[in-house]
Every structure is written in C-alpha cells, then in structure tokens.
CSV table of C-alpha atoms and ligand atoms in Angstrom, one decimal:
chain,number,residue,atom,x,y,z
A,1,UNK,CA,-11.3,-10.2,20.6
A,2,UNK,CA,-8.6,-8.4,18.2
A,3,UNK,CA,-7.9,-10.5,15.7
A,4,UNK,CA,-3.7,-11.0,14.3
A,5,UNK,CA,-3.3,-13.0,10.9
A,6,UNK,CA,0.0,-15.1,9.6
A,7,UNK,CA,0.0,-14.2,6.2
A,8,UNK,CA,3.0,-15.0,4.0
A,9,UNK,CA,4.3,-17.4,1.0
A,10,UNK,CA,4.4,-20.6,2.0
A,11,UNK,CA,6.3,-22.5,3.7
A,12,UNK,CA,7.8,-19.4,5.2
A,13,UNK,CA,7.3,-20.5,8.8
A,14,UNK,CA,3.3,-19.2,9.7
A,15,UNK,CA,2.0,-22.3,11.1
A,16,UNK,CA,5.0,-23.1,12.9
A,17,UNK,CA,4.3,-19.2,14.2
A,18,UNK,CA,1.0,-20.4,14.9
A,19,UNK,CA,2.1,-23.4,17.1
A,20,UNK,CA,4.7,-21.5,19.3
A,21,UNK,CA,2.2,-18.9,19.6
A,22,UNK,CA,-0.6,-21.0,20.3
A,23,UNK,CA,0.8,-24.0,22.0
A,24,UNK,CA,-1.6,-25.9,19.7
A,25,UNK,CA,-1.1,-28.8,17.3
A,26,UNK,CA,-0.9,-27.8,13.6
A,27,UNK,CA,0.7,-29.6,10.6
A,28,UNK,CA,4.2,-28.2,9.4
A,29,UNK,CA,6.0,-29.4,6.6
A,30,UNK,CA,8.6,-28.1,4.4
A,31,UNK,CA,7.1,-27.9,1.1
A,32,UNK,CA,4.5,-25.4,0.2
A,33,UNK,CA,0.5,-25.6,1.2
A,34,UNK,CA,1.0,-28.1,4.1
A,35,UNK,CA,-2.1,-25.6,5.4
A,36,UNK,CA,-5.2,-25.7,3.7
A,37,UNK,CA,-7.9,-24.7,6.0
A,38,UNK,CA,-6.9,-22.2,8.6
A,39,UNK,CA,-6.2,-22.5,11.7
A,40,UNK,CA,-7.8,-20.2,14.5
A,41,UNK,CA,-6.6,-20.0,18.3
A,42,UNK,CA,-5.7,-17.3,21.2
A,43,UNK,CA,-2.2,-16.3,21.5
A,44,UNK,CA,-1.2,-13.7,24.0
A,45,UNK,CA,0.6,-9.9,24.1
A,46,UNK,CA,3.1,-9.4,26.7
A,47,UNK,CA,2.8,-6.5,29.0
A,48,UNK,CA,3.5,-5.2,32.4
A,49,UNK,CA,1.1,-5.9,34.8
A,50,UNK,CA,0.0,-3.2,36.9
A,51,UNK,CA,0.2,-5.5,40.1
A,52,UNK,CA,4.1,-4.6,39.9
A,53,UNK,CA,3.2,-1.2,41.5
A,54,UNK,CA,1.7,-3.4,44.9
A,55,UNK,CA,3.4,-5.0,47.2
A,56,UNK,CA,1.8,-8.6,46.0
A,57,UNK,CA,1.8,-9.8,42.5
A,58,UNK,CA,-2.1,-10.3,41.5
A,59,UNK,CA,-1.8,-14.4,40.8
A,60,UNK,CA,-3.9,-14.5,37.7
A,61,UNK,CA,-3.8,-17.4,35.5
A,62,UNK,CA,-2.5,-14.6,32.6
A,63,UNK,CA,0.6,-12.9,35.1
A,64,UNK,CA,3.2,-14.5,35.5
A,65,UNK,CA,4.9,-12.3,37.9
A,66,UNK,CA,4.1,-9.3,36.6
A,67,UNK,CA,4.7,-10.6,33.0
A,68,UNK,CA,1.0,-10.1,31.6
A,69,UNK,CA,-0.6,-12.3,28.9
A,70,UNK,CA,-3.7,-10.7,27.2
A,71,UNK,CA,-5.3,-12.4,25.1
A,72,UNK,CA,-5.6,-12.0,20.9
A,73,UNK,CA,-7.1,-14.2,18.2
A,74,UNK,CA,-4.4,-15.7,15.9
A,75,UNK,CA,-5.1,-17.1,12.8
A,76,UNK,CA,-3.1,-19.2,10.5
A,77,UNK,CA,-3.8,-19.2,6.8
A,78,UNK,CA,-3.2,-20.6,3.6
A,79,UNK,CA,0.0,-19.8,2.1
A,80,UNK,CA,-0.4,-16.7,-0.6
A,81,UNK,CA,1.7,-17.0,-4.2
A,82,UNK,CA,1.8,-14.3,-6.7
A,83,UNK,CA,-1.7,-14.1,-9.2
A,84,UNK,CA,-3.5,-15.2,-5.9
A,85,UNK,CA,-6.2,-12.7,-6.2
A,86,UNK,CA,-6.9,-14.1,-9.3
A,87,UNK,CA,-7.7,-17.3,-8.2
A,88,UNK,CA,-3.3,-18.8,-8.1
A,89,UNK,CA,-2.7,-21.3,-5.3
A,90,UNK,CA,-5.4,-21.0,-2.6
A,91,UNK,CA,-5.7,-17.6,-3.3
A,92,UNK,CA,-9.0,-16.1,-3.0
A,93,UNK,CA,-10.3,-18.4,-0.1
A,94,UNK,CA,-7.3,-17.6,1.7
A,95,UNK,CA,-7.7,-13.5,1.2
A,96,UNK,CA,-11.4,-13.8,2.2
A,97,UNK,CA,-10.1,-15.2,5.8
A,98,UNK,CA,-8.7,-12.6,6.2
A,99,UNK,CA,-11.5,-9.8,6.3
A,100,UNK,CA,-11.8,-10.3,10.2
A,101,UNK,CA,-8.6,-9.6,10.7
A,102,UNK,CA,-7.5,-6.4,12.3
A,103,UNK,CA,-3.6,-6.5,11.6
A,104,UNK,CA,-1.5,-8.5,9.3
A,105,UNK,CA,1.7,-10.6,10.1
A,106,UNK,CA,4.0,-11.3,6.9
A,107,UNK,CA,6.0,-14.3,7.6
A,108,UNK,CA,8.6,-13.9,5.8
A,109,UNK,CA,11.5,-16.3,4.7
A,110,UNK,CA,14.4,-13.9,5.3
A,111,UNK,CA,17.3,-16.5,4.7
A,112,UNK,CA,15.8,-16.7,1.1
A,113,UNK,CA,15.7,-20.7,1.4
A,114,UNK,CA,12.5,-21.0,-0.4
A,115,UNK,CA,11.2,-19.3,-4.1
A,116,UNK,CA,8.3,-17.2,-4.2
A,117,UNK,CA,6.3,-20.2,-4.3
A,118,UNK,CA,7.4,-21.4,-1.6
A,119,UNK,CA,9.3,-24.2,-3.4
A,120,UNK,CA,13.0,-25.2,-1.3
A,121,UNK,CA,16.2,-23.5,-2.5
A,122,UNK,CA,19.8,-22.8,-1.6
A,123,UNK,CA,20.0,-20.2,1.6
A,124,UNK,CA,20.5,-16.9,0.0
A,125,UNK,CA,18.8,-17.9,-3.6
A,126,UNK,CA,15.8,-15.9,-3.5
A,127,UNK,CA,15.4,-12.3,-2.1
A,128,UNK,CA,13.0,-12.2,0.7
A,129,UNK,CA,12.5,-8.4,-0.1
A,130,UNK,CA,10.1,-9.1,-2.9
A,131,UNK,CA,8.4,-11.0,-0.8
A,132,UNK,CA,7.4,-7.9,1.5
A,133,UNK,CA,5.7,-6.3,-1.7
A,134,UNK,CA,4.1,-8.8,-3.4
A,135,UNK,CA,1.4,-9.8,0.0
A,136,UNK,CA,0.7,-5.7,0.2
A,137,UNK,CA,-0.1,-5.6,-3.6
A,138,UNK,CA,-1.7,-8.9,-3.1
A,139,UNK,CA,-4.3,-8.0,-0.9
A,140,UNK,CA,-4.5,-4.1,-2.0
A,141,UNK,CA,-5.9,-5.9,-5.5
A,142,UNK,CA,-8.3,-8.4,-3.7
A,143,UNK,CA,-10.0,-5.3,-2.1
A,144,UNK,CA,-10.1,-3.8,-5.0
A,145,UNK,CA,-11.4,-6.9,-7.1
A,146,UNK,CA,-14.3,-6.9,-4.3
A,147,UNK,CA,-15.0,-3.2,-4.9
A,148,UNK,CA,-15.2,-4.1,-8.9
A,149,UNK,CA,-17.6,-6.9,-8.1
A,150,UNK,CA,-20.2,-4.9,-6.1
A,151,UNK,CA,-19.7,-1.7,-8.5
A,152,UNK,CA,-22.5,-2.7,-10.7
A,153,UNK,CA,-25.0,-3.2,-7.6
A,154,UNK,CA,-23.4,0.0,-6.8
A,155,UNK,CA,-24.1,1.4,-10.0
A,156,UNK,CA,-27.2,0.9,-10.1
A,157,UNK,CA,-28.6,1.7,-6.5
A,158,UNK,CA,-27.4,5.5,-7.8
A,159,UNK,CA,-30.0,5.6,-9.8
A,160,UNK,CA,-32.4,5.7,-6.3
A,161,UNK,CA,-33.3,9.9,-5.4
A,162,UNK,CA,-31.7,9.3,-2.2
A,163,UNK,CA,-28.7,7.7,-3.0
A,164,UNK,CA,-25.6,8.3,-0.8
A,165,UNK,CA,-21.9,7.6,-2.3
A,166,UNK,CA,-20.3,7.3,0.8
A,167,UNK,CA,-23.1,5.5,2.5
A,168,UNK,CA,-23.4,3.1,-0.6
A,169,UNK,CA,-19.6,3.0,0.0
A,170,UNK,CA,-19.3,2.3,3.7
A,171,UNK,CA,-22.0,-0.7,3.7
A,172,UNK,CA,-19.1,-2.4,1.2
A,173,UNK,CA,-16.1,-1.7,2.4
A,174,UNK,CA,-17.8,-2.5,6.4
A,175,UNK,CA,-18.0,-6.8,4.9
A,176,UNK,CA,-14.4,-6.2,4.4
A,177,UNK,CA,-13.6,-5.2,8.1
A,178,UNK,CA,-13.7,-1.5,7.9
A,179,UNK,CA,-15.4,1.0,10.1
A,180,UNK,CA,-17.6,3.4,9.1
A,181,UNK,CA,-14.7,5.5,10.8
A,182,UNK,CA,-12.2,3.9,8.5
A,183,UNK,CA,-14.4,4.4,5.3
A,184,UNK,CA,-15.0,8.4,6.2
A,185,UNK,CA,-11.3,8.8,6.7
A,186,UNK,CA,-10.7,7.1,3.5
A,187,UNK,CA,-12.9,9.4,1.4
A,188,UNK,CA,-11.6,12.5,3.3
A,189,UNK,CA,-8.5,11.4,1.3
A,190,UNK,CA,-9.8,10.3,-1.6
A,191,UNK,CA,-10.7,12.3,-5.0
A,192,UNK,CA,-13.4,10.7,-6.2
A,193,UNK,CA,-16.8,11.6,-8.6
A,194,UNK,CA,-19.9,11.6,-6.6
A,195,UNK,CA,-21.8,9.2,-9.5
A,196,UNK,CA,-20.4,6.1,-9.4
A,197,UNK,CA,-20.4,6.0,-13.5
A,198,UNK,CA,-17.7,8.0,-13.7
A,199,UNK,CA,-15.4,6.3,-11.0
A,200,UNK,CA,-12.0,4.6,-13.2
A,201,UNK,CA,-10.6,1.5,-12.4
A,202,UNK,CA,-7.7,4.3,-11.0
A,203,UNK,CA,-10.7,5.6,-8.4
A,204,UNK,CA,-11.5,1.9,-7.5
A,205,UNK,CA,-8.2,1.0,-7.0
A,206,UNK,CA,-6.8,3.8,-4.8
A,207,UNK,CA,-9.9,3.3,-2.9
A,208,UNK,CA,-8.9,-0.4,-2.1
A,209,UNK,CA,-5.3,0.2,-1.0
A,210,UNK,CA,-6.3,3.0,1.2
A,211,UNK,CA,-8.6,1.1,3.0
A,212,UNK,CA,-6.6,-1.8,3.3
A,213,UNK,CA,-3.9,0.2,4.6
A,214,UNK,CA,-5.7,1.5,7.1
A,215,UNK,CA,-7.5,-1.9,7.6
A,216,UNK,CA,-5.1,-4.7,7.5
A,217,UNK,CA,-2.1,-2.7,8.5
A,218,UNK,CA,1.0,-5.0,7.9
A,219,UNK,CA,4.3,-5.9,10.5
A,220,UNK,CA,6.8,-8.2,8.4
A,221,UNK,CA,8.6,-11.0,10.3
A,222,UNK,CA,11.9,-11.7,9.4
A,223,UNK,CA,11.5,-15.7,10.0
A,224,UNK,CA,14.2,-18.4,9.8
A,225,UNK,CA,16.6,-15.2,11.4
A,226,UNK,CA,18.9,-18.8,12.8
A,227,UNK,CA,19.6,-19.1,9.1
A,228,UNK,CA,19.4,-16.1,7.5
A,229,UNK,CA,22.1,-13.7,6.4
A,230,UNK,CA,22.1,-11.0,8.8
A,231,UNK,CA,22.6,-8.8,5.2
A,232,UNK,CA,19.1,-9.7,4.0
A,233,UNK,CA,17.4,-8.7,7.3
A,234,UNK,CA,19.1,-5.4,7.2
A,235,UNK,CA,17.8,-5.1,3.7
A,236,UNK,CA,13.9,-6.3,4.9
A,237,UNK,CA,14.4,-3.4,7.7
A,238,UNK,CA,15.5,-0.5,5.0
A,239,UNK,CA,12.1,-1.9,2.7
A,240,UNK,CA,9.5,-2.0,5.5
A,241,UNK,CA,8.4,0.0,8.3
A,242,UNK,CA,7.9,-2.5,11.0
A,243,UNK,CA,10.3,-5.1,10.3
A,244,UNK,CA,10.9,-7.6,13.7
A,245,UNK,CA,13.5,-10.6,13.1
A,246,UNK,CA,12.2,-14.0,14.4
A,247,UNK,CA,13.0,-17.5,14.5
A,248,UNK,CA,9.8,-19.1,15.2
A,249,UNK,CA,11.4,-22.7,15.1
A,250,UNK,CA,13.9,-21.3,18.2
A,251,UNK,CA,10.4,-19.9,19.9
A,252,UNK,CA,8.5,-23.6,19.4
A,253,UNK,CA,11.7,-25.5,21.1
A,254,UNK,CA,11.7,-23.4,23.8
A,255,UNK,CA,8.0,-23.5,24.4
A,256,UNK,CA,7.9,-27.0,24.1
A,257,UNK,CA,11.0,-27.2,26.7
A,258,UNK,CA,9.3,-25.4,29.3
A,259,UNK,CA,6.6,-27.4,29.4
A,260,UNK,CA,8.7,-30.1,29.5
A,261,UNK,CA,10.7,-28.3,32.4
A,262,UNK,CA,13.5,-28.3,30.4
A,263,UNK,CA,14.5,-24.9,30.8
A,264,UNK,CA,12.7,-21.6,32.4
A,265,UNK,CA,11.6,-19.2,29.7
A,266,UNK,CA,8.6,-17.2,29.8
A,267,UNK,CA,6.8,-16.1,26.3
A,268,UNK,CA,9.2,-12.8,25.4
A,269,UNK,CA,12.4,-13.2,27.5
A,270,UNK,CA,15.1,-12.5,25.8
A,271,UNK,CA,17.0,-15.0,27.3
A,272,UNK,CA,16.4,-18.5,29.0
A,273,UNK,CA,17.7,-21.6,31.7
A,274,UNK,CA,18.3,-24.6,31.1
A,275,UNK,CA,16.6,-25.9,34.3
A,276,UNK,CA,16.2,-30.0,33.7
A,277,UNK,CA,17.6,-32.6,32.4
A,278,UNK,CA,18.7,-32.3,28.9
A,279,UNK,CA,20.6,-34.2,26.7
A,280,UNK,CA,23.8,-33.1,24.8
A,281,UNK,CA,21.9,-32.7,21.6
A,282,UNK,CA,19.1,-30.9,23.4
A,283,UNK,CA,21.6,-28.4,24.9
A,284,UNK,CA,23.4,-28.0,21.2
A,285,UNK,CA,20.2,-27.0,20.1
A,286,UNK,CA,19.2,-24.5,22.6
A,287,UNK,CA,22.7,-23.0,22.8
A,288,UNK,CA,21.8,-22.2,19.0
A,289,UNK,CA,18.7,-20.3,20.2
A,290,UNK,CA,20.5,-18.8,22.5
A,291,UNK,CA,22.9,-17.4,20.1
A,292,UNK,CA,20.0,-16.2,17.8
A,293,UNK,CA,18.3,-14.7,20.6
A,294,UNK,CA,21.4,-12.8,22.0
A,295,UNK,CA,21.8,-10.8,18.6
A,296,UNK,CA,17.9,-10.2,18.0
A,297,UNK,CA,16.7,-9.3,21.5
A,298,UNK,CA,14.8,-12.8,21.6
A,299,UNK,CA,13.0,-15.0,19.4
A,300,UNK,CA,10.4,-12.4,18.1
A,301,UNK,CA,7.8,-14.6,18.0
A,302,UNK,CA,6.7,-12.2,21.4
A,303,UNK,CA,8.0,-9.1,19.7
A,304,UNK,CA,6.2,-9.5,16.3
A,305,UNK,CA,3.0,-9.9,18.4
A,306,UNK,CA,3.4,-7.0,20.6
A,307,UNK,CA,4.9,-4.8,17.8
A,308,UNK,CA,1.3,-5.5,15.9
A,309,UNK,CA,-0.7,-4.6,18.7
A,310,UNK,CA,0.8,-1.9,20.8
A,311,UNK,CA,3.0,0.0,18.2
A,312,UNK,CA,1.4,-0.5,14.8
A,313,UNK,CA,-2.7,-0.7,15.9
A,314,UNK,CA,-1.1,2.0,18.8
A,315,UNK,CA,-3.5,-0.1,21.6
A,316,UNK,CA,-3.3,0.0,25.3
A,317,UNK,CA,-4.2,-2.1,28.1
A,318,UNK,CA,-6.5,-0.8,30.9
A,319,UNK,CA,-7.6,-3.1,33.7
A,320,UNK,CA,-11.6,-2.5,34.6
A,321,UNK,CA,-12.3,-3.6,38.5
A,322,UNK,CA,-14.9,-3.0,40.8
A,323,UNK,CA,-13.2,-2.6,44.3
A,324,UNK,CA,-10.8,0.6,43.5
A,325,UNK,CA,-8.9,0.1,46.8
A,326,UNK,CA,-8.1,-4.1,46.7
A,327,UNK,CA,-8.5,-3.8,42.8
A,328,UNK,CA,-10.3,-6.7,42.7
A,329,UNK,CA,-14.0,-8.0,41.0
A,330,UNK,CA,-17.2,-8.7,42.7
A,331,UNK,CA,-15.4,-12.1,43.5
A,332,UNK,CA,-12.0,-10.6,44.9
A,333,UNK,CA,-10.0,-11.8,42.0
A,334,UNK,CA,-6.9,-9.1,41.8
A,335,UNK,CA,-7.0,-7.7,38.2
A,336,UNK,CA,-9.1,-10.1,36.2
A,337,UNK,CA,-9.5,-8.8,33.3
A,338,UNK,CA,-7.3,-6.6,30.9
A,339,UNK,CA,-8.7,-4.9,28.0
A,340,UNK,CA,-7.1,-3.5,24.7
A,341,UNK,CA,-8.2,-0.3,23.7
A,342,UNK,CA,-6.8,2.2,21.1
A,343,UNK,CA,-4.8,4.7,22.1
A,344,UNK,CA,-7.2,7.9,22.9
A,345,UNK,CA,-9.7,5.3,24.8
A,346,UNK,CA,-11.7,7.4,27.2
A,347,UNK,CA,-13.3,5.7,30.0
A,348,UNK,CA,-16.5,5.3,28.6
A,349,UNK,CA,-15.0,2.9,25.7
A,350,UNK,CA,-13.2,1.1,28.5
A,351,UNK,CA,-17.3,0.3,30.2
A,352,UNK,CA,-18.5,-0.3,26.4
A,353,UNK,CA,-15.4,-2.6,26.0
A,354,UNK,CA,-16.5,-4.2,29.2
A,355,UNK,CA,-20.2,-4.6,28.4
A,356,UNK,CA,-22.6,-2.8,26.2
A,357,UNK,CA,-25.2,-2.3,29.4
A,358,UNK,CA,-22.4,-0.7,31.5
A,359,UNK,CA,-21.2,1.2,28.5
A,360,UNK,CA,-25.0,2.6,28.0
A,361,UNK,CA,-25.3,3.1,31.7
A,362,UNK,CA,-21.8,4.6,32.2
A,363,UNK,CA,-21.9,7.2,35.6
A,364,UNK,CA,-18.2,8.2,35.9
A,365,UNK,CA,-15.0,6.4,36.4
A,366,UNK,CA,-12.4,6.3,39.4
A,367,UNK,CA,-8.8,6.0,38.6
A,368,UNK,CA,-8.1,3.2,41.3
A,369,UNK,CA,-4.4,3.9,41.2
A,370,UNK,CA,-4.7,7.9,42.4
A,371,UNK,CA,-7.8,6.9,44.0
A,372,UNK,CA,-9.3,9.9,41.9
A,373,UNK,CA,-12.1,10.7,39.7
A,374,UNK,CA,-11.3,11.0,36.2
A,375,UNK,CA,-13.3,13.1,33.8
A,376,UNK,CA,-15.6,11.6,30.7
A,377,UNK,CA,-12.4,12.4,28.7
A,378,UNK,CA,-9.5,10.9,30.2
A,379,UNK,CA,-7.4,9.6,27.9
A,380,UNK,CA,-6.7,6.4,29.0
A,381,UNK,CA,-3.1,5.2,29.3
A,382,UNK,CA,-1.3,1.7,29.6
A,383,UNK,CA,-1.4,-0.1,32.9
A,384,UNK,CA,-4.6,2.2,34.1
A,385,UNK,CA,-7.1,-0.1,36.5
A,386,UNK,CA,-10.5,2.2,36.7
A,387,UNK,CA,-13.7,1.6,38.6
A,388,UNK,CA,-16.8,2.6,36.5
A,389,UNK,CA,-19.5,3.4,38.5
A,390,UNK,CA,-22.5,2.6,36.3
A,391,UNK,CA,-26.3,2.3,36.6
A,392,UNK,CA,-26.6,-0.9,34.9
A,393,UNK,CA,-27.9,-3.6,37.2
B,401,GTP,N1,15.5,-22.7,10.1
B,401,GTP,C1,14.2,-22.4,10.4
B,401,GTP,N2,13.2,-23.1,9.8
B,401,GTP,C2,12.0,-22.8,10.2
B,401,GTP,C3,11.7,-21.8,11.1
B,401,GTP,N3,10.3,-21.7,11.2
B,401,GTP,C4,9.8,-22.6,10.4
B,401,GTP,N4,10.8,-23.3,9.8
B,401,GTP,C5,10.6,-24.5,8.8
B,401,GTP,O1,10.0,-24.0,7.6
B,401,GTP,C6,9.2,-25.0,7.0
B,401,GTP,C7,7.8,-24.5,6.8
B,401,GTP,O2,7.2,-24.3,8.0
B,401,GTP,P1,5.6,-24.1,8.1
B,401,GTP,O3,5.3,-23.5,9.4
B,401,GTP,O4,4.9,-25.3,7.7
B,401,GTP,O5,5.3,-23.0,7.0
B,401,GTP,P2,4.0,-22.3,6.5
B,401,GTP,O6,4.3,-20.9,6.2
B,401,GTP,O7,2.9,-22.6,7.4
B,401,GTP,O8,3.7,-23.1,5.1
B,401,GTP,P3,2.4,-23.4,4.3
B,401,GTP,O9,1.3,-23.9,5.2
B,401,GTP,O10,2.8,-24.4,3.3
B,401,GTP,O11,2.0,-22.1,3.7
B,401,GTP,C8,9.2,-26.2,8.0
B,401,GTP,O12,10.2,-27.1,7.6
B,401,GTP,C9,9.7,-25.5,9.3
B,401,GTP,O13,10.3,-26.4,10.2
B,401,GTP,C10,12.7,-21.1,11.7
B,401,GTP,O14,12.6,-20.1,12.5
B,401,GTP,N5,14.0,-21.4,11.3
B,402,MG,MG1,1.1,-23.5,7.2
C-alpha cells in the first residue's frame, strides 16, 4: 500500500491529523512529544468513482455515492526538532520511520503558537516559515549521515575487480526507500568520481538531498488555519511548492459528529449539515468550522492527502474487474477494488499491481468503459476500469 507520513515539529497538530484521518485513538496533548512510538493506520484519498458514469452507484463499502475512498497507509511519528539528525529530541528513531515512506506531510503550526520546539507561545510569536526548511534540511542530512556510515563498507568493496559504483550505490540508497529507478535518475544528475575515495563530503551530500527529494517528496500543511493569521499562510504558500491550509482539529469534530449523526459531512466536503441534535455550544463550534472551511475550500485534512498522492506522486486510480460489461469480480461485486498507479501506468503494471501471477501471465487488457481493446501501452488514465485477460490460473 502507498505509504503518507505526518512529519513536523511537535505539537504542530500530526497526531491529531492522524486521528481525523484515521478515525483511530491516539494521544494528543499540547506540549511537545506527547508521541513517542508511531502510530500506523489506513486513511483514504478521495476520488470520483467511475460508477458515476452508470445509471447505479456501485455500493461498495469505500463509495459513498460516487465519493471514492482508496485506501493509503498513514503514519504518525515522533515530533522532529532542529539537531535531530544528530541524535536531538527523538531524532534519529523518528527519521528511520520514515524510510518506508513514499511522500512526506509537514504539519505545520502556521498560526506560529508554538517555538521550534514545539514549546507553547503567543499566536503570531514564531514564524512557521522556518519551520518548512528546517524538516527538508533535516532529513536531506539524515540521508546523507546514512550514506557517510556505509561509505567505508563502500570504500572498501571498490577494492573488488568487479566493483560497480552505481550498483554499490543503489543496494544503499534501495534500504532507504529508493528504487533502482530513483538511484539511476539520481546519478544521471549527479557529478560524481567513479572511486569512491575521491567522493567529498559535497558529493555525499548532494547525493542525499537528491534522493530524498525524489524519495520523500514533501506537501506542507498549513495546520491550526482556525487560528492562524491568514498573512503567515500566504507567506508558507510564496516558501513552498505545495502548500494546503488545514485545520485538522475542525476535520476531527466533524468526523467525530458524523458518527455521532450530528451533522452530514463526508471526508473532503467542503461544507457540512448539521443533521441531529446539537447543543448550542456544539453548533458555536461547528459554525467556527464552518467559517474556516468557507475561506479554505474545506478542512484540508482531505486536500493535503489528495494533494500528496494525485498531484505531488502524480498517481492515478484504475479499477481492475473481470466482467467488462457488469464491471464486476468473479463474485459480482461492482468495482471492488481500486488501484493507485503512477501516472504513465500501462496495463501490464495495473495486472502486476493486481497480482504478480497475473502480471507474469498478462494476455491483453479490455477497456470496460469503450468496451475496446487497449494496446500493451495504454497509458492508463484516472477512473479507467480494465479487464486483463491473463493466463494465470
Ligand atoms: N487551534 C487548533 N489547534 C490544533 C489543531 N490541530 C491540533 N491542534 C492542537 O495542537 C496541540 C498538539 O496536537 P498534537 O496532535 O498532539 O500534535 P503533534 O504534532 O502530534 O505533537 P507531538 O506528538 O508532541 O509531536 C493539541 O493541543 C491539539 O489540540 C487545529 O487545527 N487548530
Ligand atoms: Mg503526536
């Protein structure tokens, strides 16, 4: 499953993220490290379902008419402070987590109530903008204090006839989460000496933030946007590329109200009901949200998600079924699965994706929606439900 981390200073709002996202029960507390071990569960993106284009809606547990849930791994960590990659705070333990991790939330505390430690302050006291900088540099000098720590074994398999620099490179950098893919793109870039003696510090460390840019791509969360000066999320926009304002404590309420059937909101909306029985102080505090959520397009705890996945990783969703006309399974569920693929997905990852034996078995593929065959090297596109017609048994 693609895997989304909370990373952030503490006490900026992750594991209160984490339990709108989630729906599970975590510790929050305002004061920094109330996480210690992290926290990992399945959180959702939001997309259209292709059932929309039918006359019925497909009834799966994920699709809520049409609204479609796919699932993601979300994992909560412990809060990051400046120095961490040497060892400050939870530092290092809390980096390591995140090698699994395939794109990086940065909760952020854009109403500047809390230091870079994490510490409480007045609204407005601290800039959240440095806070964007310091997790990037963060983690660009963990990698590269994991490359330093294998250079000597490095180092010294050179001195085998048949030793490989990008090979010796790529079995590294793959314990860290890359692909060989990612490491061959890296080095396609990269300057670098082919004996490993003669690399610098300079070599090892512009090794390390490539790959962790291309790795652990980050989306920054504006979080606490309820309190928060609208000036300092403008400023996080101007300092980042993918910059979505959230207030994950507005999310939690109303995710907690739903289920309480308080009011009707679905995961995304950008606006809610109050449907039940509330009391005043109830509807104070969602008329609040509501406010927030009129001026940022929703809560963002949806957005941020989504933003990660389908803009920043640039993934689609393509629905595999085995009946092209009903578009159901072999057991007549509509749509069952959803799968998220990289942009450029051909068919043939789509059966991998599915299972490795369909994958090596692969025939050809049937767009159910046309009703057409669709060459080895379709690119695949969001919303596509394909039969694959494979030999596997
Ligand atoms: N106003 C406001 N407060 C929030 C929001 N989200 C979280 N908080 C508060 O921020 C404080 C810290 O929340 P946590 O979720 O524990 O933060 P964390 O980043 O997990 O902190 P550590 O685990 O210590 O790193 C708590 O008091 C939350 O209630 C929000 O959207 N708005
Ligand atoms: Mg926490």
């Amino acid at each position: 499953m693609l895997s989304v981390a909370l990373a952030g200073k503490p006490n900026a709002g992750k594991s209160t993220f984490y339990q709108a996202a989630t729906m599970a029960d975590v510790d929050v507390g305002n004061y920094p490290f109330t996480t210690v071990d992290p926290n990992r569960g399945v959180s959702y993106v939001r997309t259209e379902c292709p059932c929309l284009e039918r006359d019925e809606r497909c009834g799966d547990e994920h699709c809520r008419d049409g609204k479609r849930y796919v699932p993601v791994e979300l994992l909560d960590v412990a809060g990051l402070v400046p120095g961490a990659h040497e060892g400050r705070g939870l530092g290092n333990q809390f980096l390591d987590e995140l090698s699994t991790a395939d794109v990086i939330l940065n909760v952020v505390d854009a109403a500047g109530a809390t230091d870079a430690e994490g510490e409480p302050v007045e609204v407005g006291e601290h800039d959240p903008v440095e806070d964007v900088d310091f997790i990037e540099e963060e983690m660009d000098l963990w990698l590269a204090s994991i490359v330093d720590r294998n250079w000597e074994s490095i180092e010294r398999g050179s001195r085998s006839p048949d030793f490989d620099i990008d090979e010796a490179l790529a079995e590294m950098l793959t314990g860290v989460g890359a692909t060989e893919l990612d490491v061959a793109r890296t080095l396609r870039e990269l300057d670098y000496p082919e004996d490993p003696q003669q690399w610098t510090d300079e070599h090892r460390e512009a090794l390390a933030r490539d790959i962790r840019q291309r790795t652990k791509p980050i989306v920054v969360v504006a979080n606490k946007a309820d309190i928060a000066p609208e000036e300092n999320i403008e400023r996080l926009r101007e300092a980042t590329d993918y910059l979505v304002p959230a207030t994950a404590d507005g999310e939690l309420a109303l995710r907690n109200g739903a289920e309480a059937g308080i009011v009707d909101y679905d995961p995304g909306d950008p606006d809610f009901e109050i449907v039940g029985d509330a009391s005043d102080a109830q509807r104070q505090g969602l008329e609040r949200i509501r406010e927030v959520m009129e001026q940022w397009g929703g809560t963002g705890v949806q957005t941020a998600l989504d933003t990660a996945v389908y803009d920043l990783l640039d993934m689609l969703t393509a629905y595999p079924v085995q009946n092209e006309s009903k578009w159901t399974d072999g057991q007549g569920n509509v749509l069952p699965d959803a799968h998220l693929l990289k942009r450029g997905s051909t068919p043939t990852d789509l059966a991998y994706a599915v299972h490795s034996d369909i994958g090596d078995n692969y025939l050809h593929a049937v767009d159910a929606k046309s009703d057409m065959r669709v060459s080895d090297d379709h690119e695949l596109e969001e919303g596509d439900v394909i039969k694959i017609v494979s030999s596997a048994k």
